[in-house]
Amino acid sequence: MLNFDAERFLRIESGALALARPLQQLVGELLDGGARNLFFLGAGGAGRLMEPAAQLIARNGDFPVHLENAAELVAMGSANLGPQSIVVIPSLSGTTREAVAVLEYAQERGAKVIALTAHADSPVAQQADVAFTAFAEDDTSSESFYLQSLVIALALLNRLGRFDGFEAALAELEQLPRLLLGVKEAFEPTAAAIAESIRDDDYHIVTGAGPSWTEAWYYGTCILEEMQWIRTRPIHASDFFHGTLELVEPGVSVLLFKGEDASRPLAERVERWVPSVTDRLTVIDTADFDLPGISPEIRALIPHVLIATVLERVSAHLEVLRDHPLTTRRYYRRIDY
């Protein structure tokens, strides 16, 4: 595979899942200690990656969960954040200024802060009440954060009596790193073809529903925009027909991500309509991926993980075809105002 280290990938994603038992234990201890709500408070893309876990908790239990923009919460506050709050802050570098600020804000209000970082010596990890470190880098962090937050969600629901299959689910998830590697290998020719197809586009509409929507937003914003300087319009599939459809013209590229969860019909509606206007529809469907040993129930929980792992292969080809390394930035040194 192009620009890819298989053993490194396996180490990183296995490292994320190695935190499952400690995360489960901590969730139990905090609930036993009287925790009454949970806040996911990340900055930028890392914060957005928490969305599927937050929605899983909200839709399957009655434990209050809040997915907030870290900077906005510090600016505007929340009456729900206090001594009986669990706060989860994901930060790959552990140095993001908004992550540090919201950590300090949460601790000032007595909340228990859990950090998920890739670097144990970072400010976020050092200042958190409890820090979990699983090394990752940009090309592997999505799957890592998705899996860590999924474990938190399932552990919490299990402890509250809203999910009885935690042990079975964990046994399946522990198979994922090697299965994801197999998915990448099988997808490599498709990834190369997609990259070739979109290499010259300067604009994409990116859409999906359910957990796949989170990855649609993330890929459009944090990869195509931030790392390739390509304009995108991420839009939830259920909102596609409430405005964005008017932007579709012949030749406009639409990227559609489909999972195997209950939101699938929302994506299928977009899939049926778009070809009536443009022939530039690219569909990534997790149902096409071979995952031996993974049950339909778990497949429905991980479309964002699967789509992230194959999009990494698209990006690896895209940066070469466009002669634009994913690490190239314009303005990062100019945003500390």
Steps between C-alpha positions, in 0.01 A plus 500: 500500500616852418676682787372259763658307787275207590671411827487860618127510426440179695700628798309828513146361469576208733637756746170685495305183577748404772345785700158334499525334842645803679234719339227258603628493857521878524149549361368261764685677779373841396141381476532335841638830628186686402569632151179635349595608150771475236655772285707437188704818468750488218626770268475488122502162331593304813191633671278416204625140503317455833160551335414134427574400860294788639207410277527132588464584869217748444301264280536192716482629855375782720840608634545866398780545247620827350707543185624859512735727311783548749573864426133597498434324829781697664360821354135437585502248784262218588280462805533122460879492550604450859642270769291203387605527137732270308692693235677322214752709306661345191812674370750333271786735582380582850603860438197652325427832670121447502545155656723637775257786565194276527689258725582780742145634479350158577733438793421842646139384513590178675453261209707185463707534180610201293753571227545288189832595344787363294769653722524440874731799553258752345319773697158338457627163621695650788218721626212255467371309801549177306690471172489217249778500245489310173761619253361596162565748223277681251459200270394265781335724757143482370466126553680526835271770640190339353583170670591652837180703513293200388641298790409781741145508365450124512654473848270771630189346344602160632544632854158667482335177386429630149746276312550139602748401232811685612727197533395357165533840336847551641607158376390597150658846516833350599507328159458829318859621455596204284162500325537870424837425347333244275235753402771750408684245287185399314398862447836618367410480128171678566679766705742562213209527255307742722806718548560508124135590442494794743860627472406808299178594679508820702161441668314204647166451670562241771207324663389209716270416791536341842861440604600529134398866508765572761765359270354697206539824695845402622632398161367808329620742765816350648642318199379652173483858630778510757747261340423543128353852483196374311164668560229272635138512611442236767126446539300241691308273262170594667573868432621444144151560361450817703733725305819330387333312214477837322880513483520173306570557131647287220863439587464572874664234717291342775667264751248278680583274794261217592500289814299197608310666782141619510590827325587319175172593321586869540821447304324281244257781420793726408652215300183462294463871423852627427553305172201682354715816494869409508707196408758590766357295788753303705351253750690324778279230651615304805280208392766433234769429761581147609517473880500132598393446859336840539126484568241720329444674835864606528524587130214743558703669777819556298425644153698813586800286598485304174454804280783685674737210442434482123502878457852499637594299192323750273693781667831317461449489124349847478797675657732338246281568198453865602860543616364639825620322817236459767733670747516827305324794667474870418382680810565293813773736614270799454190410703615583853309829527 
